[in-house]
Coordinates of C-alpha atoms and ligand atoms in Angstrom, one line a residue:
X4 CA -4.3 22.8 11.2
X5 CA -1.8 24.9 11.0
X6 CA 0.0 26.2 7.6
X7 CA 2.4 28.7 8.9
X8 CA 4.8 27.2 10.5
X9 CA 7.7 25.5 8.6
X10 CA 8.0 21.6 9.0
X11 CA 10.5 19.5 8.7
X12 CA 11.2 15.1 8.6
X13 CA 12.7 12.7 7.6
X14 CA 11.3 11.5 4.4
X15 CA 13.3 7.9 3.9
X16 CA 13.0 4.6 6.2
X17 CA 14.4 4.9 9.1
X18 CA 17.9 2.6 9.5
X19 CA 21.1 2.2 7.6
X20 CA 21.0 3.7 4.0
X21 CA 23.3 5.1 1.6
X22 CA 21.8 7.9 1.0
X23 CA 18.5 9.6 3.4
X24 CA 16.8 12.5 2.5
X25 CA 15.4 15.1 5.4
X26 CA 12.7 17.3 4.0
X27 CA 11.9 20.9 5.1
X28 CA 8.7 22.7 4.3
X29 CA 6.9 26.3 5.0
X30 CA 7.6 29.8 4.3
X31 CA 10.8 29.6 6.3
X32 CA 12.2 26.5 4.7
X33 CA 14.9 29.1 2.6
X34 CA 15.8 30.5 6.3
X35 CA 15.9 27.4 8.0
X36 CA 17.8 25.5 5.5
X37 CA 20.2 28.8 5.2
X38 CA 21.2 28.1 9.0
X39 CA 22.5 24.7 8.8
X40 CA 23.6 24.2 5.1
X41 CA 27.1 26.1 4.0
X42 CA 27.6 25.8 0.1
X43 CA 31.2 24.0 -1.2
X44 CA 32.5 25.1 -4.5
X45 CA 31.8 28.2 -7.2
X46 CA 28.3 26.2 -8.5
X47 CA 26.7 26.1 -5.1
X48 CA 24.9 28.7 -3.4
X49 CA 22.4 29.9 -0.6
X50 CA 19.3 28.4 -0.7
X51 CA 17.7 31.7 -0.5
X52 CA 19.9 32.8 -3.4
X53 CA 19.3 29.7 -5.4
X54 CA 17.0 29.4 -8.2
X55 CA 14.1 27.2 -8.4
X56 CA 14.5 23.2 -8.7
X57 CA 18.6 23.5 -8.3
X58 CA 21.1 21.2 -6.4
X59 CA 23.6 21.9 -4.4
X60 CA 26.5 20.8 -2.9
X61 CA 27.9 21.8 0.6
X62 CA 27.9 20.6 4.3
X63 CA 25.3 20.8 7.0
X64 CA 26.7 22.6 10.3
X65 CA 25.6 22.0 13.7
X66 CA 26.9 24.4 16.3
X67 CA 29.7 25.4 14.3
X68 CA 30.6 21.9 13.7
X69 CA 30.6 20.1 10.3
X70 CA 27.8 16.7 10.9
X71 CA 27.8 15.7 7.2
X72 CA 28.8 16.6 3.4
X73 CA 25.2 16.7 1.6
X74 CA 23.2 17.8 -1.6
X75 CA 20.4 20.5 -1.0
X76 CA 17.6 20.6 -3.3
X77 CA 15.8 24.2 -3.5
X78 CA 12.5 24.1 -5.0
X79 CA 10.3 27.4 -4.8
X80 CA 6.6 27.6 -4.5
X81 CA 4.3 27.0 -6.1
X82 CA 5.7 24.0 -8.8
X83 CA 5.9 21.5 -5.3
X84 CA 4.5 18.8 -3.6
X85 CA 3.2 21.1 -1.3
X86 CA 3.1 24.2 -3.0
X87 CA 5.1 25.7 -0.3
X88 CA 9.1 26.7 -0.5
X89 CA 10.5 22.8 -0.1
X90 CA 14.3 22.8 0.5
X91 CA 15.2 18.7 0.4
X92 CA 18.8 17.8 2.3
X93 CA 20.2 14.5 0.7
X94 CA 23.1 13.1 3.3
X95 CA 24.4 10.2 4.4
X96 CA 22.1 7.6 5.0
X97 CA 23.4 6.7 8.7
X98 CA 21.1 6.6 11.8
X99 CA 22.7 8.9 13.4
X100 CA 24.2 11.3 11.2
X101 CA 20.6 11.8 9.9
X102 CA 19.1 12.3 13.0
X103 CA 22.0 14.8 13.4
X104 CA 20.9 16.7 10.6
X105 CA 17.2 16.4 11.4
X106 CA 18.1 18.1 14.8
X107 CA 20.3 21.1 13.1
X108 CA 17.5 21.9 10.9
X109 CA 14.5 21.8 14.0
X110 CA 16.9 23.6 15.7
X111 CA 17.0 26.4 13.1
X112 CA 13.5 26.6 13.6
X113 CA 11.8 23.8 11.8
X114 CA 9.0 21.9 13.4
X115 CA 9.3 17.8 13.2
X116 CA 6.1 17.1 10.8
X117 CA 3.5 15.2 11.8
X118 CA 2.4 11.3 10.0
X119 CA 1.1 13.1 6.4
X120 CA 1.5 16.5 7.4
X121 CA 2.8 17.1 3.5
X122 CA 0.8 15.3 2.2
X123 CA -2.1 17.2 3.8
X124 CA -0.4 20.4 2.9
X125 CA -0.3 19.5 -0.6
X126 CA -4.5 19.0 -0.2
X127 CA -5.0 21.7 1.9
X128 CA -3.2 24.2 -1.0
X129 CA -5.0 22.4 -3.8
X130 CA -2.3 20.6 -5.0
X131 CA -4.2 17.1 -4.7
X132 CA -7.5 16.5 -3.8
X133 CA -8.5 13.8 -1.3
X134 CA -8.8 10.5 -3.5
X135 CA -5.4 11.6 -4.9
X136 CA -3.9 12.3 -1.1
X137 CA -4.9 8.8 -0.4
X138 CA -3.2 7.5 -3.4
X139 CA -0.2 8.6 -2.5
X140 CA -0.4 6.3 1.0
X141 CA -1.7 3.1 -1.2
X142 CA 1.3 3.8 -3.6
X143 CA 3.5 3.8 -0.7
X144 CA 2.0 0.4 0.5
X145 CA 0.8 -1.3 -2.8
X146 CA 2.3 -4.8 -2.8
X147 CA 1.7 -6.1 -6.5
X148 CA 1.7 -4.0 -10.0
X149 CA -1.7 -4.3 -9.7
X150 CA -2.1 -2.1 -6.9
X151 CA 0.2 0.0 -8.1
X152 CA -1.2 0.8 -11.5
X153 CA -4.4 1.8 -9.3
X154 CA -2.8 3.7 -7.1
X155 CA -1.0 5.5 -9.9
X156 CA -4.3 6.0 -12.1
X157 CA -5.8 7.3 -8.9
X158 CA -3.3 9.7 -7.8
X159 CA -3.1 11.2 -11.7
X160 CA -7.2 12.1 -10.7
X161 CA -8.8 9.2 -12.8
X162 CA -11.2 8.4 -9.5
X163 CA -11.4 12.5 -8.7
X164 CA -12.8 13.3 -12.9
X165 CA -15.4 10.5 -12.5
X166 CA -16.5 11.8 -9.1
X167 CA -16.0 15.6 -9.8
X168 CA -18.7 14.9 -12.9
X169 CA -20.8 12.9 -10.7
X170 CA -21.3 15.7 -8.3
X171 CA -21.5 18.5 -10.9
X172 CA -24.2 16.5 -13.0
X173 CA -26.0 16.7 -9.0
X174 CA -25.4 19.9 -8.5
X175 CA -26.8 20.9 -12.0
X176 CA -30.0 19.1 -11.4
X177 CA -30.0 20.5 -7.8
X178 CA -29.9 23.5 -9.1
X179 CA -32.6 23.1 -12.0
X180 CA -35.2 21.8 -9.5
X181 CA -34.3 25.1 -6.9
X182 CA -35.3 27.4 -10.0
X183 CA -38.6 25.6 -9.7
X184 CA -39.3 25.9 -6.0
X185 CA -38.4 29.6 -6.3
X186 CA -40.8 29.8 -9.0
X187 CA -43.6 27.8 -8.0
X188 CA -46.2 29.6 -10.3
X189 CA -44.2 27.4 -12.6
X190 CA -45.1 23.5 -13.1
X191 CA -42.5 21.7 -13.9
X192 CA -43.4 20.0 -17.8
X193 CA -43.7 16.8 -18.3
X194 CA -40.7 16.2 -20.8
X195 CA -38.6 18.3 -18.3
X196 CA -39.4 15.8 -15.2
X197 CA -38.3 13.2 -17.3
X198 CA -35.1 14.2 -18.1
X199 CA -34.5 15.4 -14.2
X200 CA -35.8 11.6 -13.3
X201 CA -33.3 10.0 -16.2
X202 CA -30.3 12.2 -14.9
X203 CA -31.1 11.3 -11.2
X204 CA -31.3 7.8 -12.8
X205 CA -27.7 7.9 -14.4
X206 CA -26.3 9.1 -11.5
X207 CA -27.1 6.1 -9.1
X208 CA -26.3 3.8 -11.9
X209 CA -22.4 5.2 -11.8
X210 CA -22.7 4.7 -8.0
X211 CA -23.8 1.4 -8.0
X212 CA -20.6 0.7 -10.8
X213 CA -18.3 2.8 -8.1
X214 CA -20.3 0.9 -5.1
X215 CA -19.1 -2.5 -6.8
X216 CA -15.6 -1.7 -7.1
X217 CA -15.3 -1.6 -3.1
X218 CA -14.3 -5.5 -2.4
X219 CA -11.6 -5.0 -5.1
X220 CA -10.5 -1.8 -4.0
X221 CA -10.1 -3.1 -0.7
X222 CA -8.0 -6.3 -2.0
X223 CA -5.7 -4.2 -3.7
X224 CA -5.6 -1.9 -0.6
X225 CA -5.2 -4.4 1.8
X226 CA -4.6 -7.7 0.6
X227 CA -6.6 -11.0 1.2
X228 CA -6.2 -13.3 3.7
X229 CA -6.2 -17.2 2.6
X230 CA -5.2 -19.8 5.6
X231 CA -4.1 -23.2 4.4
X232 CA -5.5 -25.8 6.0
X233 CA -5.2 -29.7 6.0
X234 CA -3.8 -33.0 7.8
X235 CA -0.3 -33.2 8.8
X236 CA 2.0 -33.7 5.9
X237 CA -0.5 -33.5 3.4
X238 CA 1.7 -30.6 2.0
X239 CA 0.6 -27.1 3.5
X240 CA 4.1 -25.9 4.1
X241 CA 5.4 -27.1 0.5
X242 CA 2.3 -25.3 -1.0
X243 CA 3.4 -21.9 0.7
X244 CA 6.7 -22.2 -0.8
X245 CA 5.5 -22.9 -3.8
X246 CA 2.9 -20.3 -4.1
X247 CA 5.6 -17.8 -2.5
X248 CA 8.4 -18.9 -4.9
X249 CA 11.1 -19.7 -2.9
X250 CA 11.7 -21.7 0.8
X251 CA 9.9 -19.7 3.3
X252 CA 8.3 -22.7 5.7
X253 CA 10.1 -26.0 6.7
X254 CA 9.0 -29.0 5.3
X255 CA 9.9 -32.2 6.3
X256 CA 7.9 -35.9 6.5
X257 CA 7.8 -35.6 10.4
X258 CA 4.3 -34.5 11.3
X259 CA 4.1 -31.4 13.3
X260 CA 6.7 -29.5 12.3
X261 CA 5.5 -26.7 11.6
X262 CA 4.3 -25.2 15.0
X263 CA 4.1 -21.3 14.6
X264 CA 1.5 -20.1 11.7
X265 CA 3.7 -18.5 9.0
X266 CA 1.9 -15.7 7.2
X267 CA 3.4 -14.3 3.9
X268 CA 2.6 -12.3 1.2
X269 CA 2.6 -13.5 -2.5
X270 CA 1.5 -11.7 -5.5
X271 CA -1.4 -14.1 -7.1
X272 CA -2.1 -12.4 -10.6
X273 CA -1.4 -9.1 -9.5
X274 CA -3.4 -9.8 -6.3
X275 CA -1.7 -9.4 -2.9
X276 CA -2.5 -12.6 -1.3
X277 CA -1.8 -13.4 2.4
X278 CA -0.9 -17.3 3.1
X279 CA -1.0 -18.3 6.3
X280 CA 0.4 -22.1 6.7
X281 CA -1.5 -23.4 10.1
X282 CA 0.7 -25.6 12.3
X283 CA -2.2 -28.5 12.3
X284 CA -5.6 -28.1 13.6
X285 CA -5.6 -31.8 15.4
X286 CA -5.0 -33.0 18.9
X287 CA -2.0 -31.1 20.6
X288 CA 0.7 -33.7 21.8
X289 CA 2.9 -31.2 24.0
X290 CA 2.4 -27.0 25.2
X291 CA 4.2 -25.3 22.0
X292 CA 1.6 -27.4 19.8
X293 CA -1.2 -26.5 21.4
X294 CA -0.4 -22.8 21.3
X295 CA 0.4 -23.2 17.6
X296 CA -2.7 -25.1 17.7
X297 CA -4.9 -22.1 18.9
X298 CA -3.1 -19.8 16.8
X299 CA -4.0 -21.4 13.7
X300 CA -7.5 -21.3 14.9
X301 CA -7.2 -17.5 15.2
X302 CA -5.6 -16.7 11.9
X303 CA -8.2 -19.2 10.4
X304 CA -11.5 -17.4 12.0
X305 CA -9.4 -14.0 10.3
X306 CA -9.0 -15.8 6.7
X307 CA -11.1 -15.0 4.0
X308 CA -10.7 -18.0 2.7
X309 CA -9.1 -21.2 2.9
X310 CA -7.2 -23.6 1.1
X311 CA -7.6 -27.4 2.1
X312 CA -4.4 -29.8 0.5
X313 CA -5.5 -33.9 0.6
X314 CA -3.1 -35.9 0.0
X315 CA -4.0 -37.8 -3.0
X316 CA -1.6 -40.5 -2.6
X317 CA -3.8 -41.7 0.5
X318 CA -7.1 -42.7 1.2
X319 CA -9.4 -40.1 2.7
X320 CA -8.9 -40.0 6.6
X321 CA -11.2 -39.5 9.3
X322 CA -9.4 -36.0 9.6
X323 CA -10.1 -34.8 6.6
X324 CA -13.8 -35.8 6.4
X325 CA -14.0 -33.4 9.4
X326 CA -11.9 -30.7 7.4
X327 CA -14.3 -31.4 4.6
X328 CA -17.3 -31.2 6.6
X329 CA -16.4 -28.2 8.9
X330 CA -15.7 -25.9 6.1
X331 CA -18.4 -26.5 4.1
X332 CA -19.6 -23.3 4.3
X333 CA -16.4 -21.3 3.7
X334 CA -15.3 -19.9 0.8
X335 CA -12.5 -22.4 -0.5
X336 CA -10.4 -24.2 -2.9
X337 CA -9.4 -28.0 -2.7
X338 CA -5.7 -29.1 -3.6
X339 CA -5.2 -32.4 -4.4
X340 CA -1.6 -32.6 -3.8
X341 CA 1.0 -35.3 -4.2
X342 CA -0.4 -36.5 -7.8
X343 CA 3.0 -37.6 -8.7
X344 CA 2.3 -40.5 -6.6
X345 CA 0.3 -43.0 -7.5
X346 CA -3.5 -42.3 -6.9
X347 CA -5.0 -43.4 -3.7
X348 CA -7.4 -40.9 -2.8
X349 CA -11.2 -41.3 -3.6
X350 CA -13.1 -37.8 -3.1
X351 CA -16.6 -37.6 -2.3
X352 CA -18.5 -35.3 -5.0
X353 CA -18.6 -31.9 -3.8
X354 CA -19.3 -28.5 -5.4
X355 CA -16.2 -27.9 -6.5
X356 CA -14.1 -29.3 -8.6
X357 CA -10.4 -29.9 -7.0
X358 CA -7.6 -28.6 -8.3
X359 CA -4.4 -31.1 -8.8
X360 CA -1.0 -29.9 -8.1
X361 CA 2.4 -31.3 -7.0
X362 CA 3.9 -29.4 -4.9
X363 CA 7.8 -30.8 -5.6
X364 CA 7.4 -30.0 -9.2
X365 CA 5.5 -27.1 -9.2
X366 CA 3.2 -28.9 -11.7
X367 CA -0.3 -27.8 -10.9
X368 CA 0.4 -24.4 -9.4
X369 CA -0.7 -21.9 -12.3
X370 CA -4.2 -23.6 -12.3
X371 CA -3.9 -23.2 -8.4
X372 CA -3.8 -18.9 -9.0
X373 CA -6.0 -19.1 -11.8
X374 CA -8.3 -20.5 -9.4
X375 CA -7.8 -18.2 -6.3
X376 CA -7.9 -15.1 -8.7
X377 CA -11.2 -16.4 -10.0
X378 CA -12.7 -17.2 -6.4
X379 CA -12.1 -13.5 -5.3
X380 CA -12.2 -11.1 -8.1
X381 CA -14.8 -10.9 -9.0
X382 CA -16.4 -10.5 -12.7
X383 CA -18.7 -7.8 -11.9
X384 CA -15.5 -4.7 -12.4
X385 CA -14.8 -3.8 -15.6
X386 CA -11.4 -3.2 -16.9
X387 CA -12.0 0.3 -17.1
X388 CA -13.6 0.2 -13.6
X389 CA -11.0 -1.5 -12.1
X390 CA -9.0 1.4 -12.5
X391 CA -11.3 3.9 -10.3
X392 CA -11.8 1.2 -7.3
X393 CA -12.9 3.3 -4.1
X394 CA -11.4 2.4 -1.0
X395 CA -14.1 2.0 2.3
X396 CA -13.8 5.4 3.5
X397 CA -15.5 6.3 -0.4
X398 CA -17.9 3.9 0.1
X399 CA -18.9 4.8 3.1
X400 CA -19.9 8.1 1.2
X401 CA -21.8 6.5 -1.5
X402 CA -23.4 4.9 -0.2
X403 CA -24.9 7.7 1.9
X404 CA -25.2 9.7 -1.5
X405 CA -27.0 6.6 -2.9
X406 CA -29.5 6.4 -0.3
X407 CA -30.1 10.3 -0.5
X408 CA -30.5 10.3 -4.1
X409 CA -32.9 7.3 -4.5
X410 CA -35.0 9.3 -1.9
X411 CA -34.9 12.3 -4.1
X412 CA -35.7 10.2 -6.9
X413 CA -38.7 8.7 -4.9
X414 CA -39.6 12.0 -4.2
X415 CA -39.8 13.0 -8.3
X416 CA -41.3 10.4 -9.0
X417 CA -43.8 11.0 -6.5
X418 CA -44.6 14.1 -7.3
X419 CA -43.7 15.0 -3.5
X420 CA -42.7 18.9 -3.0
X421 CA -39.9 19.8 -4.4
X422 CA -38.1 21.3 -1.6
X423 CA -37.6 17.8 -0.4
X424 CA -36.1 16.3 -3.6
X425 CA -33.9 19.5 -3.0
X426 CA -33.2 18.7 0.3
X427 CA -32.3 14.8 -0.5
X428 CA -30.4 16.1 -3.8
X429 CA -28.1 18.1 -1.9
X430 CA -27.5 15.5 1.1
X431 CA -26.6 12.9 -2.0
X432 CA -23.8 15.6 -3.7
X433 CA -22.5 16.8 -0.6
X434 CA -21.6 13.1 -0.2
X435 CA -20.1 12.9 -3.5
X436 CA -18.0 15.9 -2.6
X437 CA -16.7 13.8 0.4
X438 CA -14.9 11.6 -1.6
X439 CA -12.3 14.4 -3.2
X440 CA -12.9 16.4 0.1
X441 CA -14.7 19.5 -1.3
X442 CA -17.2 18.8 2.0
X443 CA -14.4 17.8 4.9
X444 CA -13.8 18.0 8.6
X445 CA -11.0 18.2 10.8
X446 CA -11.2 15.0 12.4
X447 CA -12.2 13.4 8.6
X448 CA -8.7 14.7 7.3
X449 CA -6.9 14.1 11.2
X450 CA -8.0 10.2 10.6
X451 CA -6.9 10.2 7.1
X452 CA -3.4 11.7 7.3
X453 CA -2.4 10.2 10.6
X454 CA -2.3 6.9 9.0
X455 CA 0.1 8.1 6.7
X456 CA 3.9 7.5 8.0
X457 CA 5.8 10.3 8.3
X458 CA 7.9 12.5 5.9
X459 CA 4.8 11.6 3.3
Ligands
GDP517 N1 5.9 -37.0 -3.7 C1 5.5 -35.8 -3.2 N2 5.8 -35.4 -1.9 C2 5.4 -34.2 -1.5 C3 4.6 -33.4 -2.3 N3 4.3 -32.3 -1.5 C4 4.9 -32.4 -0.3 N4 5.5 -33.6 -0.3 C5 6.3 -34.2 0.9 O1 5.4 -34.4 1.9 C6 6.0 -34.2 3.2 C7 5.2 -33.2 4.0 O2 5.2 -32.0 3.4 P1 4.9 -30.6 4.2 O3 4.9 -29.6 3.2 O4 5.9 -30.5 5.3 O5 3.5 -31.0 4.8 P2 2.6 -30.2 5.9 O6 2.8 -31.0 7.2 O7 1.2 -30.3 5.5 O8 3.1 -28.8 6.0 C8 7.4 -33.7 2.9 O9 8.3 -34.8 3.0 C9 7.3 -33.2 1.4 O10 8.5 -33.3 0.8 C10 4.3 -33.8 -3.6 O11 3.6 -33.1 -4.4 N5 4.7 -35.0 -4.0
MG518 MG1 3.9 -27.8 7.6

């Protein structure tokens, strides 16, 4: 990677804005922002004559000509994202006038950043460390204020502390047992092993709480997928709308209407929820059902979980014996919908109790998220570990470092040499050290930042 060049994006969404910003970091950014930005007025000046953290106001010049009027931000290293010279260009939010600007500044000598390439700037000067990086992409993406009070607690180093101690309380009794091998003349006393085994102890404890975290980390990360399953007109489509909060689907009392899967995101009690309404699982009558047909079959095979609406103003049909009997073995929740009506349906006994809800009041639907949020969160994550939950790419690591240090333990324990509870001690902290990226690689950090989009 290289840090000496100066880089320069866009840092807002691409399309029609009022306002877009284009930012420019690297040694040069003073120089570079110098050729293209002209200062208006007696309180502007030169970005290289401007003091830290000031606006000003000008125009941006491209070959002589004027492409926009604009507010430059100077912001001098080290107090930045970065901890580079960052020089931020606020214009005129228009596709093209942007891109304009964009161009003036590469053309002064910039070069267009890569997907993250500040972000991993800002960890490659120390600024964040790797947990915190990646905090700054979930922000970007969190969906509910759920994931966003994670993401936040994350990026301020909540996750980094607990795993910085983690790997220093390793490292400390790493470095305790190497005193021993160097001395070997020198057994290690009994009330000495133990507190080495109780440490080595604690520490895979705390993974385990970190290692449990990982199926809510990943919700909040990336949602979870729920498809909605059941008979035609049953009431999938009004459910989605209802659990959505406004008219997304169609509904209507002609069977079959819907005929594409819909998938949409709701926030379920902070949870980010994908609902996917299934155009009908039965018997195709023309070509467009059947392809909505098999698409529903797809999404469902990809759903986490499923929720099956009856119809409780009807008997039980064949078709929803078969629904009853072919997901027996999925994670779901049963809607009873329609309990406005008079009651027609009788339910065989199942495992779970069925939740009522009518989907043209509304009635019905709080219990409905009460529900989901209890079928996938589960209990096991405290509220204080819920704000620390590790992504996969964390697990992945500690699980290694669990494996290493329960070896190591064994070892102890076992009164095995103690070069290997060394060896295995080490493997389990350098895994720890993954996690804020104090042991990295290239292609670790490549994979990381390039999912990033860019600007960030
Ligand atoms: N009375 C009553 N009618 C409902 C309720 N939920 C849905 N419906 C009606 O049932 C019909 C089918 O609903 P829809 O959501 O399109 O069903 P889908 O085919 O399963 O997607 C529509 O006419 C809805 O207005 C409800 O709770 N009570
Ligand atoms: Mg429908």
């Amino acid at each position: 990677m290289n840090l000496d060049d100066t880089i320069a994006a866009i840092a807002t969404p691409l399309g029609e804005g009022g306002l877009a910003v284009i930012r420019i970091s690297g040694g040069n950014a003073l120089t570079v922002a110098e050729k293209v930005f002209t200062p208006i007025g007696g309180n502007s000046c030169k970005p290289s004559e401007a003091k830290s953290h000031t606006i000003h106001y000008g125009k941006v010049l491209r070959a002589g000509e004027r492409v926009d009027e604009v507010l430059c931000a100077v912001m001098l290293a080290p107090r930045t994202f970065t901890r580079e010279n960052i020089v931020e260009i606020t214009c005129h939010g228009g596709i093209l006038s942007t891109k304009t600007v964009l161009d003036a500044v590469l053309e002064a000598g910039a070069r267009l950043a890569l997907p993250g390439e500040f972000t991993q700037r800002a960890f490659l000067n120390g600024r964040l460390d790797l947990t915190q990086a990646e905090a700054v992409a979930d922000l970007i993406h969190a969906r509910t204020e759920l994931a966003l009070s994670a993401a936040n607690e994350q990026l301020a180093g909540k996750l980094s502390a607990r795993i910085n101690q983690l790997r220093d309380d390793l490292m400390h009794t790493l470095a305790h047992i190497e005193a021993h091998i160097d001395f070997p003349e020198e057994d290690i006393a009994p009330d000495t092993r133990a507190n080495l085994e109780g440490r080595m102890e604690r520490g895979i404890d705390f993974m385990d709480e970190l290692l449990r975290t990982a199926s809510e980390g990943q919700i909040l990360r990336r949602g979870i997928r729920a498809a909605i399953i059941g008979r035609p007109n049953a009431g999938k489509s009004s459910l989605l709308n209802q659990l959505l909060g406004h008219e997304r689907a169609i509904v209507s009392p002609i069977a079959g209407t819907t005929r594409d899967t819909i998938e949409e995101t709701a926030n379920v009690r902070g949870i980010p929820v994908v609902f996917i309404d299934t155009a009908g699982l039965r018997e195709a009558k023309d070509e467009i059902e059947s392809e909505g047909i098999r698409r529903s079959r797809e999404s469902l095979a990809r759903a986490e979980f499923i929720i099956h609406v009856l119809d409780a103003s009807e008997p039980l049909t064949k078709e929803d014996e078969m629904f009853l009997a072919e997901f027996s073995d999925k994670k779901r929740i049963l809607v009873l919908n329609k309990t406005d009506l008079p009651r027609k349906l009788v339910m065989p006994t199942l495992k779970a109790s069925p939740v009522n809800v009518c989907c043209v009041s509304g009635n019905g639907i709080q219990q409905l998220k009460d529900a989901i949020k209890s079928l996938v969160w589960s209990g096991a994550v405290t509220n204080e570990m819920a704000q620390v939950t590790i992504n996969s790419r964390h697990q992945d690591a500690l699980r290694r470092a669990r494996e290493a240090g329960q070896l190591a333990l064994d070892a102890l324990r076992a009164e095995a040499s103690l070069e290997f509870v060394a060896l295995d001690l080490r493997i389990s902290a350098n895994a720890v050290g993954e996690v804020v990226g104090k042991t990295t690689t290239e292609d670790l950090l490549d994979s990381i930042f390039s999912t990033f989009c860019l600007g960030k």
